[in-house]
Amino acid sequence: MAELREELKEKIIEQLSLEDVEVSEIGDDDSLFGDGLGLDSIDALELIVLLEKDYGIKLKDPKEGKAIFESIGVMADYIAKNRTK
Amino acid sequence: MKKEEYYILDYCTIKNHSIFKNGNLIYSDTESETLKGFAKSIYKFLGLSYPKFHKMDNLCKLGFLASEVLIKDNVKLDEDTALVLSNKASSLDTDRKHQESIQDREDFFPSPAVFVYTLPNIIMGEISIKNKLKSENAFFISEEFDTELMYTYSKILLNTEKASSVICGWVDLDTNKYDVFLAFLSKKGKIKLTKEELNKLYNQ
């Protein structure tokens, strides 16, 4: 699980062009939106694409993302349980 | 309708790996091999701290950086500063990236972050957000820099008091070929705003 969390941090930095952020600066329980990493609505859509493209998880309702993208830890748990690739 | 005199307070040109402000070279970078790298080096040179910059496409980055050069060392922009921009290639550079991502039905993953930049007028949105502008804006597509249109449109905005100042110009990018010129039109300045001056400065 620790590996998946690190992988997710790297992917998020790359996919969301967070050029001023280091992997070590993202805590497993940090909020991804709001006061945490400060991601926005376009980033949320980008994360939905990332789930499908890299882990074969297709969210039926984009609103599900709100809970899944709470933090790296929550996201990694969800991926581990639902991934198809 | 007011008939005041207006001036070109400052102007900025980005071409051939270099930035010029009011005709003077202020930065040059021949090391960066990509436009993305060049834009990032300008960002660092200007000492900017604006994470959203890294999310912009290259066209937006060029327009945004030119606007930052323009207002550097100057007063804060009034919220009614209008933006009147133009180019030839529209958002073609990013349109192509988006097209590539939807080309293959078996590998169909369009990026929302790319898609949002498939309109050239988003440059004005980015400049407005950064500078908290609540103003008129317009983006025109033309074969070449249309001095008559830029001058006339800007002058109407100023004379009808729709704007207290205007940033107008040309922000063009197509496959790593770029040409950027922005002029800040205001009631202050040394260069009188005329079609001839605007054209001369663009062609400098």
PDB file of C-alpha atoms in Angstrom:
ATOM      1  CA  MET A   1       0.000   0.000   0.000  1.00  0.00           C
ATOM      2  CA  ALA A   2       2.893   2.367   0.792  1.00  0.00           C
ATOM      3  CA  GLU A   3       4.184   1.816  -2.755  1.00  0.00           C
ATOM      4  CA  LEU A   4       0.811   2.650  -4.262  1.00  0.00           C
ATOM      5  CA  ARG A   5       0.633   5.853  -2.206  1.00  0.00           C
ATOM      6  CA  GLU A   6       4.058   6.953  -3.438  1.00  0.00           C
ATOM      7  CA  GLU A   7       3.102   6.057  -7.013  1.00  0.00           C
ATOM      8  CA  LEU A   8      -0.063   8.137  -6.695  1.00  0.00           C
ATOM      9  CA  LYS A   9       1.827  11.141  -5.373  1.00  0.00           C
ATOM     10  CA  GLU A  10       4.232  10.983  -8.318  1.00  0.00           C
ATOM     11  CA  LYS A  11       1.403  10.603 -10.823  1.00  0.00           C
ATOM     12  CA  ILE A  12      -0.576  13.491  -9.335  1.00  0.00           C
ATOM     13  CA  ILE A  13       2.431  15.817  -9.419  1.00  0.00           C
ATOM     14  CA  GLU A  14       3.098  14.845 -13.051  1.00  0.00           C
ATOM     15  CA  GLN A  15      -0.493  14.794 -14.326  1.00  0.00           C
ATOM     16  CA  LEU A  16      -1.601  17.965 -12.562  1.00  0.00           C
ATOM     17  CA  SER A  17       1.602  19.923 -13.303  1.00  0.00           C
ATOM     18  CA  LEU A  18       2.311  20.634  -9.633  1.00  0.00           C
ATOM     19  CA  GLU A  19       5.842  21.751 -10.456  1.00  0.00           C
ATOM     20  CA  ASP A  20       6.499  23.400  -7.098  1.00  0.00           C
ATOM     21  CA  VAL A  21       5.470  20.335  -5.066  1.00  0.00           C
ATOM     22  CA  GLU A  22       7.731  17.438  -3.994  1.00  0.00           C
ATOM     23  CA  VAL A  23       6.513  13.902  -3.248  1.00  0.00           C
ATOM     24  CA  SER A  24       7.843  14.264   0.300  1.00  0.00           C
ATOM     25  CA  GLU A  25       5.643  17.320   0.860  1.00  0.00           C
ATOM     26  CA  ILE A  26       2.384  15.406   0.349  1.00  0.00           C
ATOM     27  CA  GLY A  27       1.211  13.646   3.495  1.00  0.00           C
ATOM     28  CA  ASP A  28      -0.913  10.506   3.161  1.00  0.00           C
ATOM     29  CA  ASP A  29      -3.775  12.185   5.025  1.00  0.00           C
ATOM     30  CA  ASP A  30      -3.442  15.704   3.607  1.00  0.00           C
ATOM     31  CA  SER A  31      -6.536  17.106   1.903  1.00  0.00           C
ATOM     32  CA  LEU A  32      -6.105  17.156  -1.863  1.00  0.00           C
ATOM     33  CA  PHE A  33      -8.571  20.007  -2.296  1.00  0.00           C
ATOM     34  CA  GLY A  34      -9.184  23.196  -0.320  1.00  0.00           C
ATOM     35  CA  ASP A  35      -6.436  24.093   2.121  1.00  0.00           C
ATOM     36  CA  GLY A  36      -4.354  21.006   1.329  1.00  0.00           C
ATOM     37  CA  LEU A  37      -2.853  20.707  -2.129  1.00  0.00           C
ATOM     38  CA  GLY A  38      -5.323  23.298  -3.387  1.00  0.00           C
ATOM     39  CA  LEU A  39      -6.537  21.272  -6.360  1.00  0.00           C
ATOM     40  CA  ASP A  40      -9.440  22.662  -8.399  1.00  0.00           C
ATOM     41  CA  SER A  41     -12.425  21.272 -10.324  1.00  0.00           C
ATOM     42  CA  ILE A  42     -10.405  20.634 -13.492  1.00  0.00           C
ATOM     43  CA  ASP A  43      -7.889  18.679 -11.391  1.00  0.00           C
ATOM     44  CA  ALA A  44     -10.793  16.577 -10.078  1.00  0.00           C
ATOM     45  CA  LEU A  45     -11.766  15.686 -13.658  1.00  0.00           C
ATOM     46  CA  GLU A  46      -8.129  14.895 -14.404  1.00  0.00           C
ATOM     47  CA  LEU A  47      -8.050  12.499 -11.426  1.00  0.00           C
ATOM     48  CA  ILE A  48     -11.161  10.743 -12.736  1.00  0.00           C
ATOM     49  CA  VAL A  49      -9.336  10.200 -16.062  1.00  0.00           C
ATOM     50  CA  LEU A  50      -6.250   8.962 -14.180  1.00  0.00           C
ATOM     51  CA  LEU A  51      -8.330   6.360 -12.293  1.00  0.00           C
ATOM     52  CA  GLU A  52      -9.735   4.986 -15.539  1.00  0.00           C
ATOM     53  CA  LYS A  53      -6.584   5.167 -17.642  1.00  0.00           C
ATOM     54  CA  ASP A  54      -4.080   3.774 -15.140  1.00  0.00           C
ATOM     55  CA  TYR A  55      -6.212   1.561 -12.883  1.00  0.00           C
ATOM     56  CA  GLY A  56      -9.218   0.621 -15.018  1.00  0.00           C
ATOM     57  CA  ILE A  57     -11.669   2.203 -12.573  1.00  0.00           C
ATOM     58  CA  LYS A  58     -14.578   3.998 -14.201  1.00  0.00           C
ATOM     59  CA  LEU A  59     -16.575   6.193 -11.839  1.00  0.00           C
ATOM     60  CA  LYS A  60     -20.262   5.975 -12.730  1.00  0.00           C
ATOM     61  CA  ASP A  61     -21.052   9.198 -10.919  1.00  0.00           C
ATOM     62  CA  PRO A  62     -18.402  11.972 -10.888  1.00  0.00           C
ATOM     63  CA  LYS A  63     -19.792  13.026  -7.489  1.00  0.00           C
ATOM     64  CA  GLU A  64     -18.261   9.825  -6.053  1.00  0.00           C
ATOM     65  CA  GLY A  65     -14.902  11.534  -6.570  1.00  0.00           C
ATOM     66  CA  LYS A  66     -15.519  13.903  -3.685  1.00  0.00           C
ATOM     67  CA  ALA A  67     -15.127  11.101  -1.144  1.00  0.00           C
ATOM     68  CA  ILE A  68     -12.517   9.089  -3.065  1.00  0.00           C
ATOM     69  CA  PHE A  69     -10.205  12.075  -3.611  1.00  0.00           C
ATOM     70  CA  GLU A  70     -10.238  13.158   0.015  1.00  0.00           C
ATOM     71  CA  SER A  71      -6.571  12.271   0.486  1.00  0.00           C
ATOM     72  CA  ILE A  72      -3.838  10.075  -0.994  1.00  0.00           C
ATOM     73  CA  GLY A  73      -4.540   7.463   1.689  1.00  0.00           C
ATOM     74  CA  VAL A  74      -8.276   7.252   0.899  1.00  0.00           C
ATOM     75  CA  MET A  75      -7.572   7.214  -2.829  1.00  0.00           C
ATOM     76  CA  ALA A  76      -4.999   4.414  -2.503  1.00  0.00           C
ATOM     77  CA  ASP A  77      -7.429   2.293  -0.440  1.00  0.00           C
ATOM     78  CA  TYR A  78     -10.142   2.746  -3.063  1.00  0.00           C
ATOM     79  CA  ILE A  79      -7.791   1.865  -5.921  1.00  0.00           C
ATOM     80  CA  ALA A  80      -6.470  -1.227  -4.133  1.00  0.00           C
ATOM     81  CA  LYS A  81     -10.034  -2.522  -3.683  1.00  0.00           C
ATOM     82  CA  ASN A  82     -11.399  -1.654  -7.121  1.00  0.00           C
ATOM     83  CA  ARG A  83      -8.560  -1.715  -9.648  1.00  0.00           C
ATOM     84  CA  THR A  84      -8.893  -3.882 -12.768  1.00  0.00           C
ATOM     85  CA  LYS A  85      -5.382  -3.236 -14.049  1.00  0.00           C
TER      86      LYS A  85
ATOM     87  CA  MET B   1     -18.083  60.172 -25.929  1.00  0.00           C
ATOM     88  CA  LYS B   2     -14.799  61.483 -24.520  1.00  0.00           C
ATOM     89  CA  LYS B   3     -12.065  62.621 -26.871  1.00  0.00           C
ATOM     90  CA  GLU B   4      -9.021  62.546 -24.618  1.00  0.00           C
ATOM     91  CA  GLU B   5      -5.460  61.904 -25.656  1.00  0.00           C
ATOM     92  CA  TYR B   6      -4.223  58.390 -24.916  1.00  0.00           C
ATOM     93  CA  TYR B   7      -0.712  57.016 -24.764  1.00  0.00           C
ATOM     94  CA  ILE B   8       1.230  53.790 -25.050  1.00  0.00           C
ATOM     95  CA  LEU B   9       2.628  53.636 -21.515  1.00  0.00           C
ATOM     96  CA  ASP B  10       4.586  50.389 -21.933  1.00  0.00           C
ATOM     97  CA  TYR B  11       4.938  47.641 -24.488  1.00  0.00           C
ATOM     98  CA  CYS B  12       6.408  44.159 -24.424  1.00  0.00           C
ATOM     99  CA  THR B  13       7.645  41.864 -27.157  1.00  0.00           C
ATOM    100  CA  ILE B  14       8.574  38.192 -26.846  1.00  0.00           C
ATOM    101  CA  LYS B  15      10.348  36.724 -29.867  1.00  0.00           C
ATOM    102  CA  ASN B  16      13.484  34.754 -30.742  1.00  0.00           C
ATOM    103  CA  HIS B  17      14.089  33.466 -27.183  1.00  0.00           C
ATOM    104  CA  SER B  18      14.115  37.042 -25.854  1.00  0.00           C
ATOM    105  CA  ILE B  19      11.907  39.546 -24.059  1.00  0.00           C
ATOM    106  CA  PHE B  20      11.932  43.234 -24.779  1.00  0.00           C
ATOM    107  CA  LYS B  21      10.229  45.911 -22.711  1.00  0.00           C
ATOM    108  CA  ASN B  22       9.807  49.307 -24.330  1.00  0.00           C
ATOM    109  CA  GLY B  23      12.287  48.229 -26.989  1.00  0.00           C
ATOM    110  CA  ASN B  24      15.000  47.219 -24.530  1.00  0.00           C
ATOM    111  CA  LEU B  25      16.176  43.643 -24.156  1.00  0.00           C
ATOM    112  CA  ILE B  26      15.426  42.582 -20.575  1.00  0.00           C
ATOM    113  CA  TYR B  27      15.923  38.815 -20.787  1.00  0.00           C
ATOM    114  CA  SER B  28      17.266  36.258 -23.208  1.00  0.00           C
ATOM    115  CA  ASP B  29      17.419  32.477 -22.910  1.00  0.00           C
ATOM    116  CA  THR B  30      19.116  30.501 -25.645  1.00  0.00           C
ATOM    117  CA  GLU B  31      19.685  27.466 -23.389  1.00  0.00           C
ATOM    118  CA  SER B  32      16.123  26.132 -23.136  1.00  0.00           C
ATOM    119  CA  GLU B  33      15.380  23.630 -25.863  1.00  0.00           C
ATOM    120  CA  THR B  34      11.608  23.769 -25.574  1.00  0.00           C
ATOM    121  CA  LEU B  35       9.066  26.556 -25.394  1.00  0.00           C
ATOM    122  CA  LYS B  36       7.904  25.124 -22.063  1.00  0.00           C
ATOM    123  CA  GLY B  37      11.463  25.466 -20.762  1.00  0.00           C
ATOM    124  CA  PHE B  38      11.763  28.991 -22.134  1.00  0.00           C
ATOM    125  CA  ALA B  39       8.488  29.995 -20.471  1.00  0.00           C
ATOM    126  CA  LYS B  40       9.625  28.496 -17.164  1.00  0.00           C
ATOM    127  CA  SER B  41      12.915  30.392 -17.320  1.00  0.00           C
ATOM    128  CA  ILE B  42      11.014  33.672 -17.853  1.00  0.00           C
ATOM    129  CA  TYR B  43       8.764  32.753 -14.915  1.00  0.00           C
ATOM    130  CA  LYS B  44      11.841  32.350 -12.718  1.00  0.00           C
ATOM    131  CA  PHE B  45      13.462  35.501 -14.089  1.00  0.00           C
ATOM    132  CA  LEU B  46      10.358  37.501 -13.169  1.00  0.00           C
ATOM    133  CA  GLY B  47      10.391  35.980  -9.671  1.00  0.00           C
ATOM    134  CA  LEU B  48       6.785  34.868  -9.981  1.00  0.00           C
ATOM    135  CA  SER B  49       5.080  32.631  -7.470  1.00  0.00           C
ATOM    136  CA  TYR B  50       1.846  31.570  -9.100  1.00  0.00           C
ATOM    137  CA  PRO B  51       1.393  27.750  -9.209  1.00  0.00           C
ATOM    138  CA  LYS B  52      -1.475  28.025 -11.699  1.00  0.00           C
ATOM    139  CA  PHE B  53       1.073  29.157 -14.291  1.00  0.00           C
ATOM    140  CA  HIS B  54       2.423  25.610 -14.595  1.00  0.00           C
ATOM    141  CA  LYS B  55      -1.017  24.333 -15.568  1.00  0.00           C
ATOM    142  CA  MET B  56      -1.420  26.751 -18.468  1.00  0.00           C
ATOM    143  CA  ASP B  57      -0.794  25.737 -22.055  1.00  0.00           C
ATOM    144  CA  ASN B  58       2.106  27.386 -23.896  1.00  0.00           C
ATOM    145  CA  LEU B  59      -0.067  30.017 -25.596  1.00  0.00           C
ATOM    146  CA  CYS B  60      -1.492  31.118 -22.254  1.00  0.00           C
ATOM    147  CA  LYS B  61       1.941  31.119 -20.667  1.00  0.00           C
ATOM    148  CA  LEU B  62       3.243  33.489 -23.347  1.00  0.00           C
ATOM    149  CA  GLY B  63       0.335  35.918 -23.003  1.00  0.00           C
ATOM    150  CA  PHE B  64       0.426  35.726 -19.222  1.00  0.00           C
ATOM    151  CA  LEU B  65       4.193  36.331 -19.057  1.00  0.00           C
ATOM    152  CA  ALA B  66       3.990  39.261 -21.478  1.00  0.00           C
ATOM    153  CA  SER B  67       1.295  40.822 -19.292  1.00  0.00           C
ATOM    154  CA  GLU B  68       3.499  40.352 -16.222  1.00  0.00           C
ATOM    155  CA  VAL B  69       6.435  42.023 -17.987  1.00  0.00           C
ATOM    156  CA  LEU B  70       4.156  44.852 -19.024  1.00  0.00           C
ATOM    157  CA  ILE B  71       2.991  45.641 -15.508  1.00  0.00           C
ATOM    158  CA  LYS B  72       6.303  44.845 -13.800  1.00  0.00           C
ATOM    159  CA  ASP B  73       7.610  47.888 -11.905  1.00  0.00           C
ATOM    160  CA  ASN B  74       4.356  49.633 -12.671  1.00  0.00           C
ATOM    161  CA  VAL B  75       1.124  50.407 -10.912  1.00  0.00           C
ATOM    162  CA  LYS B  76      -1.456  47.753 -10.119  1.00  0.00           C
ATOM    163  CA  LEU B  77      -3.936  47.338 -12.957  1.00  0.00           C
ATOM    164  CA  ASP B  78      -7.302  48.993 -12.445  1.00  0.00           C
ATOM    165  CA  GLU B  79     -10.103  46.430 -12.435  1.00  0.00           C
ATOM    166  CA  ASP B  80     -11.624  48.041 -15.521  1.00  0.00           C
ATOM    167  CA  THR B  81      -8.487  47.543 -17.612  1.00  0.00           C
ATOM    168  CA  ALA B  82      -9.787  46.003 -20.823  1.00  0.00           C
ATOM    169  CA  LEU B  83      -8.032  43.239 -22.754  1.00  0.00           C
ATOM    170  CA  VAL B  84      -8.082  43.226 -26.561  1.00  0.00           C
ATOM    171  CA  LEU B  85      -5.964  40.440 -27.980  1.00  0.00           C
ATOM    172  CA  SER B  86      -5.523  38.775 -31.324  1.00  0.00           C
ATOM    173  CA  ASN B  87      -3.579  36.113 -33.181  1.00  0.00           C
ATOM    174  CA  LYS B  88      -3.496  33.992 -36.312  1.00  0.00           C
ATOM    175  CA  ALA B  89      -3.332  30.396 -35.087  1.00  0.00           C
ATOM    176  CA  SER B  90      -6.075  30.648 -32.469  1.00  0.00           C
ATOM    177  CA  SER B  91      -5.488  27.774 -29.984  1.00  0.00           C
ATOM    178  CA  LEU B  92      -4.298  25.371 -32.698  1.00  0.00           C
ATOM    179  CA  ASP B  93      -1.238  24.277 -30.714  1.00  0.00           C
ATOM    180  CA  THR B  94      -3.401  22.843 -27.932  1.00  0.00           C
ATOM    181  CA  ASP B  95      -6.204  21.829 -30.297  1.00  0.00           C
ATOM    182  CA  ARG B  96      -3.741  19.395 -31.904  1.00  0.00           C
ATOM    183  CA  LYS B  97      -2.813  17.885 -28.517  1.00  0.00           C
ATOM    184  CA  HIS B  98      -6.482  17.396 -27.741  1.00  0.00           C
ATOM    185  CA  GLN B  99      -7.081  15.885 -31.187  1.00  0.00           C
ATOM    186  CA  GLU B 100      -4.259  13.375 -30.624  1.00  0.00           C
ATOM    187  CA  SER B 101      -5.839  12.262 -27.349  1.00  0.00           C
ATOM    188  CA  ILE B 102      -9.172  11.470 -29.010  1.00  0.00           C
ATOM    189  CA  GLN B 103      -7.761   9.995 -32.225  1.00  0.00           C
ATOM    190  CA  ASP B 104      -7.754   6.383 -31.101  1.00  0.00           C
ATOM    191  CA  ARG B 105     -11.121   4.919 -30.025  1.00  0.00           C
ATOM    192  CA  GLU B 106      -9.272   2.148 -28.175  1.00  0.00           C
ATOM    193  CA  ASP B 107      -7.130   4.621 -26.244  1.00  0.00           C
ATOM    194  CA  PHE B 108      -9.623   7.434 -25.722  1.00  0.00           C
ATOM    195  CA  PHE B 109      -8.531   9.527 -22.767  1.00  0.00           C
ATOM    196  CA  PRO B 110      -8.996  13.237 -23.476  1.00  0.00           C
ATOM    197  CA  SER B 111      -7.455  15.378 -20.777  1.00  0.00           C
ATOM    198  CA  PRO B 112      -9.805  17.947 -19.196  1.00  0.00           C
ATOM    199  CA  ALA B 113      -6.747  20.058 -18.335  1.00  0.00           C
ATOM    200  CA  VAL B 114      -5.799  20.189 -22.037  1.00  0.00           C
ATOM    201  CA  PHE B 115      -9.361  20.656 -23.259  1.00  0.00           C
ATOM    202  CA  VAL B 116      -9.936  23.824 -21.219  1.00  0.00           C
ATOM    203  CA  TYR B 117      -7.231  25.547 -23.265  1.00  0.00           C
ATOM    204  CA  THR B 118      -8.794  24.794 -26.650  1.00  0.00           C
ATOM    205  CA  LEU B 119      -9.944  28.412 -26.968  1.00  0.00           C
ATOM    206  CA  PRO B 120      -7.520  31.319 -27.349  1.00  0.00           C
ATOM    207  CA  ASN B 121      -9.549  33.734 -25.216  1.00  0.00           C
ATOM    208  CA  ILE B 122      -8.638  31.765 -22.108  1.00  0.00           C
ATOM    209  CA  ILE B 123      -5.431  33.855 -22.103  1.00  0.00           C
ATOM    210  CA  MET B 124      -7.570  36.826 -21.131  1.00  0.00           C
ATOM    211  CA  GLY B 125      -9.269  34.772 -18.446  1.00  0.00           C
ATOM    212  CA  GLU B 126      -5.909  33.875 -16.904  1.00  0.00           C
ATOM    213  CA  ILE B 127      -4.706  37.503 -16.983  1.00  0.00           C
ATOM    214  CA  SER B 128      -8.019  38.660 -15.513  1.00  0.00           C
ATOM    215  CA  ILE B 129      -7.924  36.113 -12.675  1.00  0.00           C
ATOM    216  CA  LYS B 130      -4.345  37.005 -11.745  1.00  0.00           C
ATOM    217  CA  ASN B 131      -5.019  40.749 -11.769  1.00  0.00           C
ATOM    218  CA  LYS B 132      -8.623  40.609 -10.513  1.00  0.00           C
ATOM    219  CA  LEU B 133      -9.923  42.383 -13.612  1.00  0.00           C
ATOM    220  CA  LYS B 134     -13.652  42.802 -14.144  1.00  0.00           C
ATOM    221  CA  SER B 135     -13.471  44.314 -17.564  1.00  0.00           C
ATOM    222  CA  GLU B 136     -14.300  44.174 -21.233  1.00  0.00           C
ATOM    223  CA  ASN B 137     -12.332  41.671 -23.264  1.00  0.00           C
ATOM    224  CA  ALA B 138     -12.246  40.524 -26.854  1.00  0.00           C
ATOM    225  CA  PHE B 139     -10.086  38.145 -28.856  1.00  0.00           C
ATOM    226  CA  PHE B 140      -9.801  38.430 -32.634  1.00  0.00           C
ATOM    227  CA  ILE B 141      -8.357  36.029 -35.176  1.00  0.00           C
ATOM    228  CA  SER B 142      -6.670  37.581 -38.204  1.00  0.00           C
ATOM    229  CA  GLU B 143      -3.996  36.698 -40.732  1.00  0.00           C
ATOM    230  CA  GLU B 144      -1.620  39.261 -39.273  1.00  0.00           C
ATOM    231  CA  PHE B 145      -1.468  41.939 -36.580  1.00  0.00           C
ATOM    232  CA  ASP B 146      -4.355  44.224 -37.497  1.00  0.00           C
ATOM    233  CA  THR B 147      -3.280  47.646 -36.265  1.00  0.00           C
ATOM    234  CA  GLU B 148      -6.466  49.321 -37.459  1.00  0.00           C
ATOM    235  CA  LEU B 149      -8.676  46.893 -35.517  1.00  0.00           C
ATOM    236  CA  MET B 150      -6.580  46.985 -32.331  1.00  0.00           C
ATOM    237  CA  TYR B 151      -6.395  50.775 -32.397  1.00  0.00           C
ATOM    238  CA  THR B 152     -10.038  51.399 -33.211  1.00  0.00           C
ATOM    239  CA  TYR B 153     -11.465  48.829 -30.794  1.00  0.00           C
ATOM    240  CA  SER B 154      -9.242  49.993 -27.929  1.00  0.00           C
ATOM    241  CA  LYS B 155      -9.949  53.653 -28.611  1.00  0.00           C
ATOM    242  CA  ILE B 156     -13.717  53.048 -28.551  1.00  0.00           C
ATOM    243  CA  LEU B 157     -13.412  51.303 -25.158  1.00  0.00           C
ATOM    244  CA  LEU B 158     -11.412  54.246 -23.795  1.00  0.00           C
ATOM    245  CA  ASN B 159     -13.525  57.008 -25.329  1.00  0.00           C
ATOM    246  CA  THR B 160     -16.798  55.474 -24.174  1.00  0.00           C
ATOM    247  CA  GLU B 161     -15.331  54.973 -20.681  1.00  0.00           C
ATOM    248  CA  LYS B 162     -15.867  51.214 -20.827  1.00  0.00           C
ATOM    249  CA  ALA B 163     -12.244  50.993 -19.722  1.00  0.00           C
ATOM    250  CA  SER B 164      -9.755  53.300 -18.036  1.00  0.00           C
ATOM    251  CA  SER B 165      -6.863  51.576 -19.775  1.00  0.00           C
ATOM    252  CA  VAL B 166      -6.406  48.763 -22.281  1.00  0.00           C
ATOM    253  CA  ILE B 167      -3.909  45.987 -22.837  1.00  0.00           C
ATOM    254  CA  CYS B 168      -4.000  45.156 -26.521  1.00  0.00           C
ATOM    255  CA  GLY B 169      -1.833  43.099 -28.792  1.00  0.00           C
ATOM    256  CA  TRP B 170      -0.910  39.873 -30.517  1.00  0.00           C
ATOM    257  CA  VAL B 171      -0.204  36.501 -28.872  1.00  0.00           C
ATOM    258  CA  ASP B 172       0.441  33.904 -31.548  1.00  0.00           C
ATOM    259  CA  LEU B 173       1.817  30.380 -31.298  1.00  0.00           C
ATOM    260  CA  ASP B 174       1.938  27.571 -33.815  1.00  0.00           C
ATOM    261  CA  THR B 175       4.246  24.572 -33.428  1.00  0.00           C
ATOM    262  CA  ASN B 176       6.906  26.333 -31.357  1.00  0.00           C
ATOM    263  CA  LYS B 177       6.835  29.444 -33.561  1.00  0.00           C
ATOM    264  CA  TYR B 178       5.698  32.318 -31.392  1.00  0.00           C
ATOM    265  CA  ASP B 179       5.227  36.041 -31.746  1.00  0.00           C
ATOM    266  CA  VAL B 180       4.019  38.136 -28.826  1.00  0.00           C
ATOM    267  CA  PHE B 181       3.402  41.854 -28.582  1.00  0.00           C
ATOM    268  CA  LEU B 182       1.369  43.583 -25.873  1.00  0.00           C
ATOM    269  CA  ALA B 183       0.865  47.309 -25.402  1.00  0.00           C
ATOM    270  CA  PHE B 184      -0.519  49.055 -22.350  1.00  0.00           C
ATOM    271  CA  LEU B 185      -2.712  51.971 -23.399  1.00  0.00           C
ATOM    272  CA  SER B 186      -3.419  54.599 -20.810  1.00  0.00           C
ATOM    273  CA  LYS B 187      -3.974  58.275 -20.125  1.00  0.00           C
ATOM    274  CA  LYS B 188      -0.328  58.459 -19.054  1.00  0.00           C
ATOM    275  CA  GLY B 189       2.796  57.880 -21.083  1.00  0.00           C
ATOM    276  CA  LYS B 190       5.219  59.418 -23.510  1.00  0.00           C
ATOM    277  CA  ILE B 191       4.273  57.751 -26.763  1.00  0.00           C
ATOM    278  CA  LYS B 192       1.060  59.166 -28.174  1.00  0.00           C
ATOM    279  CA  LEU B 193      -1.407  56.441 -29.157  1.00  0.00           C
ATOM    280  CA  THR B 194      -1.738  56.433 -32.923  1.00  0.00           C
ATOM    281  CA  LYS B 195      -2.156  53.668 -35.478  1.00  0.00           C
ATOM    282  CA  GLU B 196       1.261  54.471 -36.872  1.00  0.00           C
ATOM    283  CA  GLU B 197       2.995  54.193 -33.471  1.00  0.00           C
ATOM    284  CA  LEU B 198       1.236  50.942 -32.608  1.00  0.00           C
ATOM    285  CA  ASN B 199       2.243  49.478 -35.950  1.00  0.00           C
ATOM    286  CA  LYS B 200       5.808  50.725 -35.613  1.00  0.00           C
ATOM    287  CA  LEU B 201       6.217  49.233 -32.139  1.00  0.00           C
ATOM    288  CA  TYR B 202       4.793  45.870 -33.220  1.00  0.00           C
ATOM    289  CA  ASN B 203       7.216  45.725 -36.130  1.00  0.00           C
ATOM    290  CA  GLN B 204      10.260  46.773 -34.093  1.00  0.00           C
TER     291      GLN B 204
END
